[in-house]
Amino acid sequence: MHSSCLISLALTFGALAAPGPTSFVLIGDSTTANGTSLNSGGWGNGFCASLSSGTPCINTARNGASTGSFVANGFWDAAIAAIKAEVGVGRRTLATIQFGHNDQKIAGPESMGKNLTSMVQQIRALGGEPVLLTSLTRRSFNSDGTINDTLQPWATETMTVASQTQTRLLDLHKTSIKYCEAIGPPYCHVLNKSPDDNTHLNEKGSTVFGRMVADLLVGSVPSTELPIITNAALSYNISHGIPSFYS
Ligand SMILES: *[C@@H]1O[C@H](CO)[C@@H](O)[C@H](O)[C@H]1NC(C)=O
Ligand SMILES: *[C@@H]1O[C@H](CO)[C@@H](O)[C@H](O)[C@H]1NC(C)=O
Ligand SMILES: *[C@@H]1O[C@H](CO)[C@@H](O)[C@H](O)[C@H]1NC(C)=O
Ligand SMILES: *[C@@H]1O[C@H](CO)[C@@H](O)[C@H](O)[C@H]1NC(C)=O
């Protein structure tokens, strides 16, 4: 066979190949957590639901957690055990890390940054693949329609750690602010866990922001490598600033 044929065959099979076995471990605070406890409800479940069936997606995120308390309360050990197990059975294991909401209540951004750096290093040492996310925005607005943001210094710190440690970064903070400002307060608050809870998400909110995370990941990792089920209509609404799930 002609060598160019071989190359094109290889390219064809490369493009058609199903993604290798991949799993996800989610690490973070209530804005990633599954929402079964009070003061909780994040994008994690919506993200897991956007993966093809059978893809392990282990949400270890906890309400109230800062980087420090996540470790101190043993949740980090649980996350590490999950990563070890997934890597151990030969899966590419992507571990998302998103903090800031509670870190900002106890210390300046650098304290979180040091802890994130350590988390990234420990995940890598186990053969996992860390992915840093900036904090999901709170959905409180100023009277001019912009988001009343206080998390930017923690988002910036997360970006600094990502660049220093050469870690994949998904800027959820920026993307979620952009979407909420585009759709405006009433449509943005449809996604709240309860009407006045501008931090946590209901199921619709988890679906929307989980899809946003999936889309950010697809923008960062070749989509052929990811076990993500597309939802073109929802992705379109998110990227075009069109409200979702309002009826
Ligand atoms: C939700 O997360 C909590 C805390 O990690 C966990 O104890 C609980 O089993 C999870 N529930 C579901 C339904 O996944
Ligand atoms: C970071 O971790 C240290 C313990 O190593 C802890 O003292 C500190 O409070 C943590 N910072 C945050 C913002 O949680
Ligand atoms: C914006 O957030 C700050 C800090 O939480 C708060 O003090 C202020 O009242 C908020 N502004 C509006 C318009 O809600
Ligand atoms: C996306 O926007 C269209 C047009 O406004 C709307 O009909 C549709 O219900 C939206 N999709 C979701 C998932 O909300």
PDB file of N, CA and C in Angstrom, residues 22 51-56 91:
ATOM      1  N   THR A  22     -11.918   6.885  30.419  1.00  0.00           N
ATOM      2  CA  THR A  22     -11.664   8.154  31.108  1.00  0.00           C
ATOM      3  C   THR A  22     -12.574   8.239  32.320  1.00  0.00           C
ATOM      4  N   LEU A  51     -21.834  13.266  30.615  1.00  0.00           N
ATOM      5  CA  LEU A  51     -20.849  12.259  30.183  1.00  0.00           C
ATOM      6  C   LEU A  51     -21.559  11.012  29.676  1.00  0.00           C
ATOM      7  N   SER A  52     -20.916  10.312  28.746  1.00  0.00           N
ATOM      8  CA  SER A  52     -21.561   9.106  28.234  1.00  0.00           C
ATOM      9  C   SER A  52     -21.682   8.078  29.350  1.00  0.00           C
ATOM     10  N   SER A  53     -22.726   7.265  29.245  1.00  0.00           N
ATOM     11  CA  SER A  53     -23.065   6.399  30.370  1.00  0.00           C
ATOM     12  C   SER A  53     -21.927   5.419  30.625  1.00  0.00           C
ATOM     13  N   GLY A  54     -21.700   5.140  31.885  1.00  0.00           N
ATOM     14  CA  GLY A  54     -20.607   4.253  32.264  1.00  0.00           C
ATOM     15  C   GLY A  54     -19.303   4.987  32.552  1.00  0.00           C
ATOM     16  N   THR A  55     -19.294   6.309  32.329  1.00  0.00           N
ATOM     17  CA  THR A  55     -18.074   7.061  32.652  1.00  0.00           C
ATOM     18  C   THR A  55     -18.075   7.366  34.148  1.00  0.00           C
ATOM     19  N   PRO A  56     -17.098   6.842  34.888  1.00  0.00           N
ATOM     20  CA  PRO A  56     -17.086   7.154  36.318  1.00  0.00           C
ATOM     21  C   PRO A  56     -16.922   8.657  36.528  1.00  0.00           C
ATOM     22  N   ARG A  91      -7.588   4.023  33.817  1.00  0.00           N
ATOM     23  CA  ARG A  91      -8.334   5.110  33.183  1.00  0.00           C
ATOM     24  C   ARG A  91      -7.542   6.413  33.225  1.00  0.00           C
TER      25      ARG A  91
END
